[in-house]
Coordinates of C-alpha atoms in Angstrom, one line a residue:
X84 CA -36.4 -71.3 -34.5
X85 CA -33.6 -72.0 -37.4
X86 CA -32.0 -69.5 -39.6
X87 CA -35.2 -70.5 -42.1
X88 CA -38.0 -70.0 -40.4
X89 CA -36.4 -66.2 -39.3
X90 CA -35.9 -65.8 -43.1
X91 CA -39.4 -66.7 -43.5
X92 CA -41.1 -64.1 -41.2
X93 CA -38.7 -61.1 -42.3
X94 CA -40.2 -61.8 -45.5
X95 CA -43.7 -62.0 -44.6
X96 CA -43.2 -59.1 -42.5
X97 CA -41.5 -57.2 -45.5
X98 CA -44.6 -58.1 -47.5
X99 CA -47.0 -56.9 -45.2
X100 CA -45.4 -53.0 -44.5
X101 CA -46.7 -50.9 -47.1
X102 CA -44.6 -48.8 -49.8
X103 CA -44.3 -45.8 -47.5
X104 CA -42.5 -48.0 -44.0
X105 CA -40.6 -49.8 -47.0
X106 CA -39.0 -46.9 -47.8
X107 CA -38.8 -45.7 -44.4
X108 CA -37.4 -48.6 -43.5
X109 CA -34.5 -48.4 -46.2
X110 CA -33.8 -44.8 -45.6
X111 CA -33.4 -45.8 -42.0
X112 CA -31.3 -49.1 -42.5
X113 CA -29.1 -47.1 -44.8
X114 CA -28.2 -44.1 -42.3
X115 CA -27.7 -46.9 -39.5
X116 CA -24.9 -48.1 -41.9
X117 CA -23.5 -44.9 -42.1
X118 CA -23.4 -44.4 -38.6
X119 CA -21.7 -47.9 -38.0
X120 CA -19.4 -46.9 -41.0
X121 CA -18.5 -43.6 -39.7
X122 CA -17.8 -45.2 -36.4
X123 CA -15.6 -47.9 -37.7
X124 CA -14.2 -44.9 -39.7
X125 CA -12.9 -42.9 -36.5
X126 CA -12.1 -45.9 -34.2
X127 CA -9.3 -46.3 -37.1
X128 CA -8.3 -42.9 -37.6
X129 CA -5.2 -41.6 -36.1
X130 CA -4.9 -38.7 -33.6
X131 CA -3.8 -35.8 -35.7
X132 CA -1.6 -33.3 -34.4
X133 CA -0.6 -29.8 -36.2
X134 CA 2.9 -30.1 -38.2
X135 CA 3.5 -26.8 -39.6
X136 CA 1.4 -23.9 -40.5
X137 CA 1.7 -20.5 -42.6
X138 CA 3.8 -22.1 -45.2
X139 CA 3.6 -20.7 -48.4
X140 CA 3.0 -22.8 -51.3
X141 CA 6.3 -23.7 -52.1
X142 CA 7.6 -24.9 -49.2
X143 CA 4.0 -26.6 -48.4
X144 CA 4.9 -28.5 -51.4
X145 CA 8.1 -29.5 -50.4
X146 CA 6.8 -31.2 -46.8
X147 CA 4.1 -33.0 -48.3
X148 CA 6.3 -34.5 -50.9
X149 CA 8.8 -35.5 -48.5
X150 CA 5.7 -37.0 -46.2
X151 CA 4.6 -38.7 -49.2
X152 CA 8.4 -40.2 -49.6
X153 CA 8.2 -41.7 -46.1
X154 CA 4.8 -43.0 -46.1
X155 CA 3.5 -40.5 -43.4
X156 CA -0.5 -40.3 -43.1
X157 CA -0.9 -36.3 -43.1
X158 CA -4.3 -34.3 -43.7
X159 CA -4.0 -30.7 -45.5
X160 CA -6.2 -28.1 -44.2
X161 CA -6.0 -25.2 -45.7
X162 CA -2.6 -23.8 -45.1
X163 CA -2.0 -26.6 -42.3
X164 CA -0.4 -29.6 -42.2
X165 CA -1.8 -32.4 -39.6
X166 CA 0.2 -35.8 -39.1
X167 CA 0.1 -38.3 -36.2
X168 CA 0.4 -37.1 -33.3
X169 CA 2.5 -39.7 -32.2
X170 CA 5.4 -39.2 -34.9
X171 CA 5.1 -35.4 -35.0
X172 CA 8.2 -34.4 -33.3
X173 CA 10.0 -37.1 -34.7
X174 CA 9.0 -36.0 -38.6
X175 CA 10.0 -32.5 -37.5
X176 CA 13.2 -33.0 -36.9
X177 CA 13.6 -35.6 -39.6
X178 CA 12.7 -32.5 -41.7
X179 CA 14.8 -30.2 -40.2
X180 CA 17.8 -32.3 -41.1
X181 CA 17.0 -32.2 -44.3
X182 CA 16.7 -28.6 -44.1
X183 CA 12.5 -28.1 -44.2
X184 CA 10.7 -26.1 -44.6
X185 CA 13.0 -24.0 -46.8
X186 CA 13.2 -20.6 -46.2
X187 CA 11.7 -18.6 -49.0
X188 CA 14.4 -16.0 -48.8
X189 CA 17.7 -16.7 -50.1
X190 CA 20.9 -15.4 -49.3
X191 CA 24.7 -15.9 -49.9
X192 CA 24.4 -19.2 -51.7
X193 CA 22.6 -16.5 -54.9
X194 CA 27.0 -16.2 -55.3
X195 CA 27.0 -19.5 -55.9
X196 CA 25.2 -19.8 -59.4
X197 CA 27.4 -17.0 -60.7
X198 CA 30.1 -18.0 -62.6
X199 CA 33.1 -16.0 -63.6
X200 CA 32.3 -16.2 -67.4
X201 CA 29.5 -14.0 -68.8
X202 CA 29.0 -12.2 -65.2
X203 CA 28.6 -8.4 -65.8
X204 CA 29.5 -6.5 -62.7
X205 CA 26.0 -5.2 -62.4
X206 CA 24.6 -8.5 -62.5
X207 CA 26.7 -9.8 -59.5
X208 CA 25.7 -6.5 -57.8
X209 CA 22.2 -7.2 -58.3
X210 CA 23.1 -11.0 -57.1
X211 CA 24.9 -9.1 -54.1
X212 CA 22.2 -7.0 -52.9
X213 CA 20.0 -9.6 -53.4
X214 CA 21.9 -12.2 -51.3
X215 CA 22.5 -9.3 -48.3
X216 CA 18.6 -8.5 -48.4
X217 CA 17.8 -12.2 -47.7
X218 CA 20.5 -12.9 -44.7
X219 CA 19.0 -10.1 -43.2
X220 CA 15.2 -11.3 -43.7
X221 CA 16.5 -14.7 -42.3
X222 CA 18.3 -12.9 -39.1
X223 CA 14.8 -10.9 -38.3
X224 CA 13.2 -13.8 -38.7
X225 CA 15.0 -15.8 -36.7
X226 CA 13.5 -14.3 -33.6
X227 CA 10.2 -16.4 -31.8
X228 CA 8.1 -13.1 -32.2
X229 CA 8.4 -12.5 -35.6
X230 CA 6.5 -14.7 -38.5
X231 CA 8.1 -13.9 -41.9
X232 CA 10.3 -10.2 -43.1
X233 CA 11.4 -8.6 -46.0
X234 CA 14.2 -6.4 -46.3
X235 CA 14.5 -4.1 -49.2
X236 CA 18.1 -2.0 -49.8
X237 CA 18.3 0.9 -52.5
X238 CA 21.7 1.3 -53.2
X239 CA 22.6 3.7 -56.3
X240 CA 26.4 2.1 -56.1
X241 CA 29.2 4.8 -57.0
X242 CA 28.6 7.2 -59.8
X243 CA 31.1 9.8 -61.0
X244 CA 28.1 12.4 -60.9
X245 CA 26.2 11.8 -58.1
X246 CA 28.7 11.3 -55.3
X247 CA 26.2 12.1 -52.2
X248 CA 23.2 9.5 -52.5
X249 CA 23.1 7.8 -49.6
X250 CA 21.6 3.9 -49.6
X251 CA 18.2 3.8 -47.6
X252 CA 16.0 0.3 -46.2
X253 CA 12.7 -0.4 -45.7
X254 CA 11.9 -3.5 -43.4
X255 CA 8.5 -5.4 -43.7
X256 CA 7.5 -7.3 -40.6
X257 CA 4.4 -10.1 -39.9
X258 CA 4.7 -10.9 -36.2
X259 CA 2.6 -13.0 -34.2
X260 CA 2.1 -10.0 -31.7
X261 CA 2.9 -5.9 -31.4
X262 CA 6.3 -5.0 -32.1
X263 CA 7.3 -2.2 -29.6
X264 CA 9.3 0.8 -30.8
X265 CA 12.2 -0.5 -28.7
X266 CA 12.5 -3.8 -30.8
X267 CA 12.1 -1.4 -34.2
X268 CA 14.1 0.4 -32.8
X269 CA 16.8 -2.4 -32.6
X270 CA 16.3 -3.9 -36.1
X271 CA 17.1 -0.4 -37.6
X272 CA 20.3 -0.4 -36.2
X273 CA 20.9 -4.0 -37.2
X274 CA 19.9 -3.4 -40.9
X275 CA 22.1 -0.1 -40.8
X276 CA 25.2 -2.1 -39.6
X277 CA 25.2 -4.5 -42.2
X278 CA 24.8 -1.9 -45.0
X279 CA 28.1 0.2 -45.2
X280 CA 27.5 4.3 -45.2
X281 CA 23.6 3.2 -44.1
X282 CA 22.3 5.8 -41.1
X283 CA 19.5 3.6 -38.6
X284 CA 17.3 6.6 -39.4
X285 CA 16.9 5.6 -43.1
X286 CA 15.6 2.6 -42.1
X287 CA 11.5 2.4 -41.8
X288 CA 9.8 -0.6 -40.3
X289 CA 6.8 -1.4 -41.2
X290 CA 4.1 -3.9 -39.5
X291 CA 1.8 -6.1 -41.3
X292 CA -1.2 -3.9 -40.6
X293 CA 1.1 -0.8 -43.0
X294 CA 1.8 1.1 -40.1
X295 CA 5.0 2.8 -39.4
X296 CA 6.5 1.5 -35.8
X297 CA 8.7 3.9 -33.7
X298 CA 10.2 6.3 -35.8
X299 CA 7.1 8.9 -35.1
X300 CA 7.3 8.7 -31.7
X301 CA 11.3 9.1 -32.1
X302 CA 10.9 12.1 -34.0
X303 CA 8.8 13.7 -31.0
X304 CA 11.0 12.2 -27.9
X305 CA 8.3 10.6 -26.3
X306 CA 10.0 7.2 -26.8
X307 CA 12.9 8.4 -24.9
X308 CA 11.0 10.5 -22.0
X309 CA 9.0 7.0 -21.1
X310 CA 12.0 4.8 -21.9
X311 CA 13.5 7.2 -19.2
X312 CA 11.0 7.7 -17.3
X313 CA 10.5 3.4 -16.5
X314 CA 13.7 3.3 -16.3
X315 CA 14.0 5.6 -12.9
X316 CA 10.7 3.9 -11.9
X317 CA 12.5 0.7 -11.6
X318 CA 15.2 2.0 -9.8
X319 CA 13.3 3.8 -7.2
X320 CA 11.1 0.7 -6.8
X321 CA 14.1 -1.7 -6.0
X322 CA 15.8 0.5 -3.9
X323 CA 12.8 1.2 -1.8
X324 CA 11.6 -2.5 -1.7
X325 CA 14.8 -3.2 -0.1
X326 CA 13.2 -1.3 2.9
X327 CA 9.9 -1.3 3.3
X328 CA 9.4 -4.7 1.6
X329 CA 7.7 -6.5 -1.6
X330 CA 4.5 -5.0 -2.8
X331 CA 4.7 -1.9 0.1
X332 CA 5.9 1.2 -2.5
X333 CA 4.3 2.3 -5.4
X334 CA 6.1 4.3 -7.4
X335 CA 5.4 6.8 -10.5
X336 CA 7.9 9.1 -12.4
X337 CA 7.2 11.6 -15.2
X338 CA 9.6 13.0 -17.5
X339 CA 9.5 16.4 -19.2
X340 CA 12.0 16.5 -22.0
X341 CA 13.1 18.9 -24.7
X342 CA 12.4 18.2 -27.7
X343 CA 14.3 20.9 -29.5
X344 CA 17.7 20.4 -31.3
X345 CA 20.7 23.0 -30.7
X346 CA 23.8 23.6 -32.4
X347 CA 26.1 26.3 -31.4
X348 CA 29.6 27.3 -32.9
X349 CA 31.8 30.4 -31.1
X350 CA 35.1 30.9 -32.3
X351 CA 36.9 34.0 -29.6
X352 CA 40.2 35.7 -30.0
X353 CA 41.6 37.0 -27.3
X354 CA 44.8 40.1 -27.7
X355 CA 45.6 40.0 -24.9
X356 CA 47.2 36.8 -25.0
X357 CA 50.0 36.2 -27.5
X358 CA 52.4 33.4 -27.5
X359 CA 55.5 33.9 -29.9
X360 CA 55.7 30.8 -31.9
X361 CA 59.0 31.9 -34.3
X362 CA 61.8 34.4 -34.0
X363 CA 63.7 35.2 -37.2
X364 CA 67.4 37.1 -36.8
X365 CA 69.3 39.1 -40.5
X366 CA 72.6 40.4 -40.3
X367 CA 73.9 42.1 -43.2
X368 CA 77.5 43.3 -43.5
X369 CA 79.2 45.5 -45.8
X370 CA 83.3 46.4 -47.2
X371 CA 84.2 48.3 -49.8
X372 CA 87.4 49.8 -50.7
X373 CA 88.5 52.2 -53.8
X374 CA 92.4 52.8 -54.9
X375 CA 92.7 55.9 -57.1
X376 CA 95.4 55.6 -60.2
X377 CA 96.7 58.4 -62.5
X378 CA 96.4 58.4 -66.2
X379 CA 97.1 55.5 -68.4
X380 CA 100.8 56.4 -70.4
X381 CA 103.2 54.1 -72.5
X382 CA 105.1 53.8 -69.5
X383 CA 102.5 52.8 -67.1
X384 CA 101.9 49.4 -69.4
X385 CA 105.6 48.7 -69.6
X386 CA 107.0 45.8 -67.1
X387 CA 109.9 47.9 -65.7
X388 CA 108.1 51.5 -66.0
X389 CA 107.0 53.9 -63.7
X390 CA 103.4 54.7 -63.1
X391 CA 102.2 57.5 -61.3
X392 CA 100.7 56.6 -58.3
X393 CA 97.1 57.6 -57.0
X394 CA 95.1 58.4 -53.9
X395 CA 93.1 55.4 -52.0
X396 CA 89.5 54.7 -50.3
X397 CA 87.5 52.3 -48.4
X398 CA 84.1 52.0 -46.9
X399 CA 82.3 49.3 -43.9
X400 CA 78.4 48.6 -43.4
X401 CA 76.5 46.3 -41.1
X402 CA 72.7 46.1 -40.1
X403 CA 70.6 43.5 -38.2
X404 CA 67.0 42.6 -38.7
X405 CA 64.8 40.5 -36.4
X406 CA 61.2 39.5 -37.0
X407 CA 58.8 37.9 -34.2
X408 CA 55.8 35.9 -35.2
X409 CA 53.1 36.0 -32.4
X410 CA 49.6 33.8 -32.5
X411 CA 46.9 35.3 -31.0
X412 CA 45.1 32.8 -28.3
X413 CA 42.1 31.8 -30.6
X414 CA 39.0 29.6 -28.8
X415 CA 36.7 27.5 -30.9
X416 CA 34.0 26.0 -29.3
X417 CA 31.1 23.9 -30.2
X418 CA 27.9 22.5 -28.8
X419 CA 25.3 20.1 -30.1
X420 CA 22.4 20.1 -27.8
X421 CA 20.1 17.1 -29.3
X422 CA 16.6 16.5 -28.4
X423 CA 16.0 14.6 -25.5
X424 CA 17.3 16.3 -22.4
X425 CA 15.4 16.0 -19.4
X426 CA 13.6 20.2 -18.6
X427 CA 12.0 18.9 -15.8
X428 CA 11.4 15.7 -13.1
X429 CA 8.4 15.3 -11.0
X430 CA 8.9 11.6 -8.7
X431 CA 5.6 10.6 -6.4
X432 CA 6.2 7.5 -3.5
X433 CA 3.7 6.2 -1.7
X434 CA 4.7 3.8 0.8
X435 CA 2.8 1.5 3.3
X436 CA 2.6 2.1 6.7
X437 CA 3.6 -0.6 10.0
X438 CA 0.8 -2.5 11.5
X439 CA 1.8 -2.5 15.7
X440 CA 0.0 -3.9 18.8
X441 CA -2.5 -1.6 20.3
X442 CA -3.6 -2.0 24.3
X443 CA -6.2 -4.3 23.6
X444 CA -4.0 -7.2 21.2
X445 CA -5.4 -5.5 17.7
X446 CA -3.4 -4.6 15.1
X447 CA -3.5 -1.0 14.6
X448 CA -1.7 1.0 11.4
X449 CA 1.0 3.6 12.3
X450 CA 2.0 6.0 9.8
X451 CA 6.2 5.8 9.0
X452 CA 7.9 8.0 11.3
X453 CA 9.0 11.4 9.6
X454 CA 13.2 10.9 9.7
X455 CA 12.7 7.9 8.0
X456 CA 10.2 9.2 5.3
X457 CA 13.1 12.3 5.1
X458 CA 15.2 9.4 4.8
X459 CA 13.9 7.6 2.0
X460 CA 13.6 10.9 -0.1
X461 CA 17.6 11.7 -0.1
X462 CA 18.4 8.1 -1.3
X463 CA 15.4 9.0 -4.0
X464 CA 17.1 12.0 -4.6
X465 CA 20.0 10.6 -5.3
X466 CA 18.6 7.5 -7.6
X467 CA 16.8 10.0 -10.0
X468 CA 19.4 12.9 -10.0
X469 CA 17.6 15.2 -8.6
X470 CA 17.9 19.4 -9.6
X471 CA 16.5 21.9 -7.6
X472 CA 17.1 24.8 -10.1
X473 CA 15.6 22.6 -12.7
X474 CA 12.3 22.5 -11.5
X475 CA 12.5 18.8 -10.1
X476 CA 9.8 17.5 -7.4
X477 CA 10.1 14.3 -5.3
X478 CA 6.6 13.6 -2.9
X479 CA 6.7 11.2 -0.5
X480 CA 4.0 9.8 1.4
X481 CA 2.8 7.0 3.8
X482 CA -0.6 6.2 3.8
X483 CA -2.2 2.8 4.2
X484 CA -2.4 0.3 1.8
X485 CA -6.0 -1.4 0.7
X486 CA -5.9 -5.3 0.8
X487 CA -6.4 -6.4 -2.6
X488 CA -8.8 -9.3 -3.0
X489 CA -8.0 -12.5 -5.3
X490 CA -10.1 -12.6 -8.5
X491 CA -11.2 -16.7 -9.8
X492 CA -9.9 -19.3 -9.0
X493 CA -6.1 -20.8 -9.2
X494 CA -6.1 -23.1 -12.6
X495 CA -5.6 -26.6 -11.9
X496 CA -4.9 -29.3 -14.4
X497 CA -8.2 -31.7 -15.0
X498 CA -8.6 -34.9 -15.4
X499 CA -8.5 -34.6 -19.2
X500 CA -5.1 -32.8 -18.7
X501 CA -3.5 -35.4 -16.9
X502 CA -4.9 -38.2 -19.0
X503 CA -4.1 -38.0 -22.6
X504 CA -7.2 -38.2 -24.9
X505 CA -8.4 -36.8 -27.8
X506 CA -11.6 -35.5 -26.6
X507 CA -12.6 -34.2 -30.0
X508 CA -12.6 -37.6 -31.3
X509 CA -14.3 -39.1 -28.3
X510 CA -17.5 -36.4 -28.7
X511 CA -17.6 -37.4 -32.3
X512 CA -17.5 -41.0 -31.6
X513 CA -20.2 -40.4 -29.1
X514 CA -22.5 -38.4 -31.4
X515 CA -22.9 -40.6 -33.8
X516 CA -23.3 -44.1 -31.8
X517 CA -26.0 -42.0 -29.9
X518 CA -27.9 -41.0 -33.9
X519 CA -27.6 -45.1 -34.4
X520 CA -29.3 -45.7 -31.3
X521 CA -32.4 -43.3 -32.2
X522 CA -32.3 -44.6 -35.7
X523 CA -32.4 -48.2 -34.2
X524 CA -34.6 -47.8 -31.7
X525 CA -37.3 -45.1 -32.7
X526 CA -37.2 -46.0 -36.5
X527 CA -36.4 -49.5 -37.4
X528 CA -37.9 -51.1 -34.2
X529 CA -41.5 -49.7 -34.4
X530 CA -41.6 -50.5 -38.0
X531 CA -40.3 -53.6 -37.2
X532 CA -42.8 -54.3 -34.4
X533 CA -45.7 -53.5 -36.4
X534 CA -45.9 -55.6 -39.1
X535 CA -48.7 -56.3 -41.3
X536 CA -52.2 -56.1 -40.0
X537 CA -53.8 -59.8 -38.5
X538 CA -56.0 -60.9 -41.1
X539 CA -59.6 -61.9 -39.3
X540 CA -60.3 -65.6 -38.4
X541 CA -62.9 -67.2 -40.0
X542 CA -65.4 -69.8 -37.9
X543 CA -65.3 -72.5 -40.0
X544 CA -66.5 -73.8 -43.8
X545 CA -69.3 -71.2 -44.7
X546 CA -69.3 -68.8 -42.1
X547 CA -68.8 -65.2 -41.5
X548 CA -64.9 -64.2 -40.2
X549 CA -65.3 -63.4 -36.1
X550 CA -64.9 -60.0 -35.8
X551 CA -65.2 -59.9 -32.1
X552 CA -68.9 -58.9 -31.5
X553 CA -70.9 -60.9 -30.2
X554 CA -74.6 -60.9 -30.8
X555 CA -77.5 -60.1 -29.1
X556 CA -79.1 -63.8 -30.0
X557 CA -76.3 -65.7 -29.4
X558 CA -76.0 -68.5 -26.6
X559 CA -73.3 -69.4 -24.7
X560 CA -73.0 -73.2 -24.8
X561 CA -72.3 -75.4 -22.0
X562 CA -68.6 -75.3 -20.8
X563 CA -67.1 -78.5 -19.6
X564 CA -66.9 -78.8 -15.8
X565 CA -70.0 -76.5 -15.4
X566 CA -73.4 -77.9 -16.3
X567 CA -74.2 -74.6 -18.0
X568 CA -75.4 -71.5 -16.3
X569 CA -78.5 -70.5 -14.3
X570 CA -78.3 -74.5 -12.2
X571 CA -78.4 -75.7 -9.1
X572 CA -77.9 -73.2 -6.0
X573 CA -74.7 -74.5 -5.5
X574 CA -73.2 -74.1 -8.9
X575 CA -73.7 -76.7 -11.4
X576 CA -70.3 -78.3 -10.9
X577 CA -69.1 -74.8 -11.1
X578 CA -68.2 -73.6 -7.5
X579 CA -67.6 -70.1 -7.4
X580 CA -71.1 -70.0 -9.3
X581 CA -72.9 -70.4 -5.9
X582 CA -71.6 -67.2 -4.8
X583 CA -72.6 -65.4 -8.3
X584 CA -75.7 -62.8 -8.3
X585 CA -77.2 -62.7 -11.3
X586 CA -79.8 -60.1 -10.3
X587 CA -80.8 -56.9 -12.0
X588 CA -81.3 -55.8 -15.2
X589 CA -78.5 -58.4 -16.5
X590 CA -80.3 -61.8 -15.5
X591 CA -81.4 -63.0 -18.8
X592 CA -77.6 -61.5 -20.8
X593 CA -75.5 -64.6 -20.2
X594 CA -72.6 -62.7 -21.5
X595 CA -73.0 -59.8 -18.6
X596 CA -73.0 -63.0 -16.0
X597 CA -70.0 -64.1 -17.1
X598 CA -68.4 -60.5 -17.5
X599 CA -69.2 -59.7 -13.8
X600 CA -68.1 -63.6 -12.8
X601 CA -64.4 -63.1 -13.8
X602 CA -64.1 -59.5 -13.0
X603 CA -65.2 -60.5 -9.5
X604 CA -63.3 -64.4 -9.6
X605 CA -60.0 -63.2 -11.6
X606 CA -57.8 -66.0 -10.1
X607 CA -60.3 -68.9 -10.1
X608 CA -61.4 -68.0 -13.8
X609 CA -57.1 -67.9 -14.9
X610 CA -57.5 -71.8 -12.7
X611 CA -60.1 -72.8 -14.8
X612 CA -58.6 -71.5 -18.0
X613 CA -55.1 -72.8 -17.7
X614 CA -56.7 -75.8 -16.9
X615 CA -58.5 -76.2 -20.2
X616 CA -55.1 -75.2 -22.2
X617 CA -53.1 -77.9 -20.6
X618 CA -56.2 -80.1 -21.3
X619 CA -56.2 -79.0 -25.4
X620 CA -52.7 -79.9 -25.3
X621 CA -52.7 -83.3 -23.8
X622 CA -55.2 -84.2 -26.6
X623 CA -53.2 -82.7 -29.0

């Protein structure tokens, strides 16, 4: 059969189906195309791996540009970036030397837009702040836990009226898990060392649900009590492990604390003590000494003349003066008892007991022997710091241990672990061959298959088409080789007709003879009627 005569009975085919299997037949032929399009369409896709994702649109932007630079096939969905997965690694850290993504927070390089002409000072202090708010936001972020900060300093600079405002920070976190009060705890104190005259506890952190981590649970001490309280835990538990062995001591420690502040100034003088710290000596001495004359004459005033002389007196005084300055012993004395100390200490041990050989061979469990349980509790004594007149209990005990069954199953890799293939893409694949196999075989092939209905043959010029009755009149001519029906005993040139009964109801129906003939001669009758097919075609 040539490409022609094919043509030539899809047509005839096409022009028997009616206009519902044409359009049937359409529908189907055009979603096996699209299942041998979609196909072709994934066989030629790349694997796509995950880039980078959470970018804001900025620096989104700025990766799919510099994709679109290099010729990279990429895929955006939603706020992901998908590349091949065979050139993912290498595109990151193509990008990273280019310095992608960008940061969205900037930091010193703010300074280095501002020039020295037409720069107010309050503009570069704004530019400042700025600049130290964003090194921070990068240095939080920097850690694997944490997704994207904010830092945000108020800072009132110095005024000549308001010399006591203090700056204060607030810290906005999105991390990819819980943030304990221990790592809040540390990024107060880092924002409060980078802001000069900046306490840690003005500094809030904040998660991304708006919930205030740590500085509560500061505020009441229970922070510290646990913190303290795990703390002597694992010290207990490695110093007993060392004895009785991994996994054989459970340990638990509670911690009451105080959470109440104290302050207390005393300032004593004591008079009984004095100390002489300066000694001051005055002496004071005294002459004086008094000639007494007669009156004043002529004669008195003249070089060569005579006065009349007088009487004459004198006087001596002396007096010392010393002065002692004593201090008087003086005691000041202050103490600042802040929350936190420990009122009380309660410790509980339980450790397992020894397994020995009994009479019979069986293990049997022994409880640890007294002096070494008395033991064990002096060196926990000592770990803890234990206080008697505080209050403080330590219990230990030995008691046996329960075996603790394993729960699943150890994870092993599977064969799609060790192999590397996209099974996403392989189920995909296989889905839709699997829809152009039913569409093939249960749509297009029964239509197919069907066709048009066989017109019916006709007997020849001027007779009724055969329609497969026969009728009740009709006579079943003489077949070649047989010498008709109803013969000789022996069959009439047709063997197995010796052996036929014709008797009953059915000898007169020629048509029932031959019916019950070949269903009881089937391989005779197929002889006989191959035989006349190869006879028709040696004629023809």
């Amino acid at each position: 059969m040539d490409g022609r005569d094919g043509l030539q009975q899809l047509l005839t085919l096409w022009s028997n189906l009616d206009m519902r299997r044409r359009v049937t037949a359409i529908l189907a032929a055009m979603a096996m195309f699209a299942a041998v399009l979609g196909l072709a369409n994934l066989a030629s896709k790349p694997s796509l791996s995950l880039l980078y994702s959470g970018l804001e649109s900025g620096q989104a932007g700025e990766i799919v540009r510099a994709l679109d630079q290099r010729g990279v096939v990429y895929d955006v969905q939603g706020g992901s970036i998908y590349v091949e997965g065979a050139r993912r690694d290498e595109l990151r850290m193509t990008l990273a030397s280019e310095g992608l993504p960008r940061n969205s927070s900037q930091g010193y390089e703010l300074l280095d837009n501002l020039s020295g002409f037409g720069t107010t000072s309050q503009m570069f202090d704004a530019a400042y702040w700025r600049a130290k708010e964003g090194e921070l936001a990068r240095t939080i972020a920097a850690s694997p836990q944490i997704a994207a900060a904010r830092v945000h300093i108020a800072h009132q600079g110095a005024t000549p009226f308001q010399r006591d405002l203090k700056p204060t920070a607030s810290v906005a976190l999105t991390a990819s898990g819980e943030v304990s009060a221990a790592q809040a705890r540390a990024l107060r104190y880092l924002v409060a060392s980078a802001v000069a005259g900046l306490d840690p506890d003005d500094v809030a952190v904040i998660d991304d649900s708006a919930e205030l981590i740590g500085l509560a649970d500061e505020a009441t001490g229970s922070t510290t009590a646990q913190d303290r309280a795990e703390e002597l835990k694992q010290k207990v538990q490695r110093l007993l492990e060392a004895r009785v062995g991994l996994g054989n001591a459970v340990v638990e420690v509670a911690v009451e604390t105080d959470n109440e502040s104290e302050s207390i100034r005393e300032r004593r003088f004591d008079p009984q003590e004095r100390v002489a710290i300066s000694t001051e000596t005055e002496e004071a001495s005294n002459t004086s000494q008094n000639s007494g004359s007669g009156d004043v004459t002529v004669a008195s005033n003249l070089p060569d003349g005579d006065g009349e002389g007088g009487g004459t007196s004198s006087s001596q005084q002396s007096e010392t003066r010393e002065r002692v300055n004593y201090e008087v012993s003086e005691l000041n004395r202050e103490v600042l008892r802040a929350a936190g100390a420990i009122r009380r200490l309660t410790v509980a041990v339980l450790v397992n007991g020894t397994e020995i050989e009994g009479a019979d061979g069986t293990a049997v469990f022994e409880d640890r022997p007294e002096a070494e349980l008395e033991a064990l509790r002096d060196l926990v004594a000592s770990a803890v710091g234990f206080d008697e007149a505080r209050g403080d209990v330590i219990t230990i005990k030995s008691m046996q241990f329960e075996p603790v069954a394993e729960l699943g199953t150890l994870a092993a890799p599977g064969l799609f672990d060790q192999i590397h293939i996209d099974v996403m893409s392989l189920i995909q694949m296989a889905v839709l061959a699997v829809v152009a196999l039913i569409l093939g075989l249960f749509v297009v092939r029964p239509l197919l298959a069907r066709g048009a209905e066989v017109p019916l043959l006709t007997a020849g010029d001027g007779e009724a088409p055969l329609d497969g009755e026969i009728d009740d009149d009709y006579e079943l001519p003489e077949l070649p080789g047989l010498g008709g029906f109803g013969g000789d005993d022996d069959g009439g040139g047709f063997p197995m007709m010796a052996d036929f009964d014709g008797g009953g109801g059915a000898e007169d129906d020629p048509v029932a003879k031959l019916q019950a003939l070949i269903e009881d001669r089937r391989d005779e009758t197929m002889e006989i009627l191959r035989s006349w097919l190869e006879e028709d075609e040696e004629r023809a």
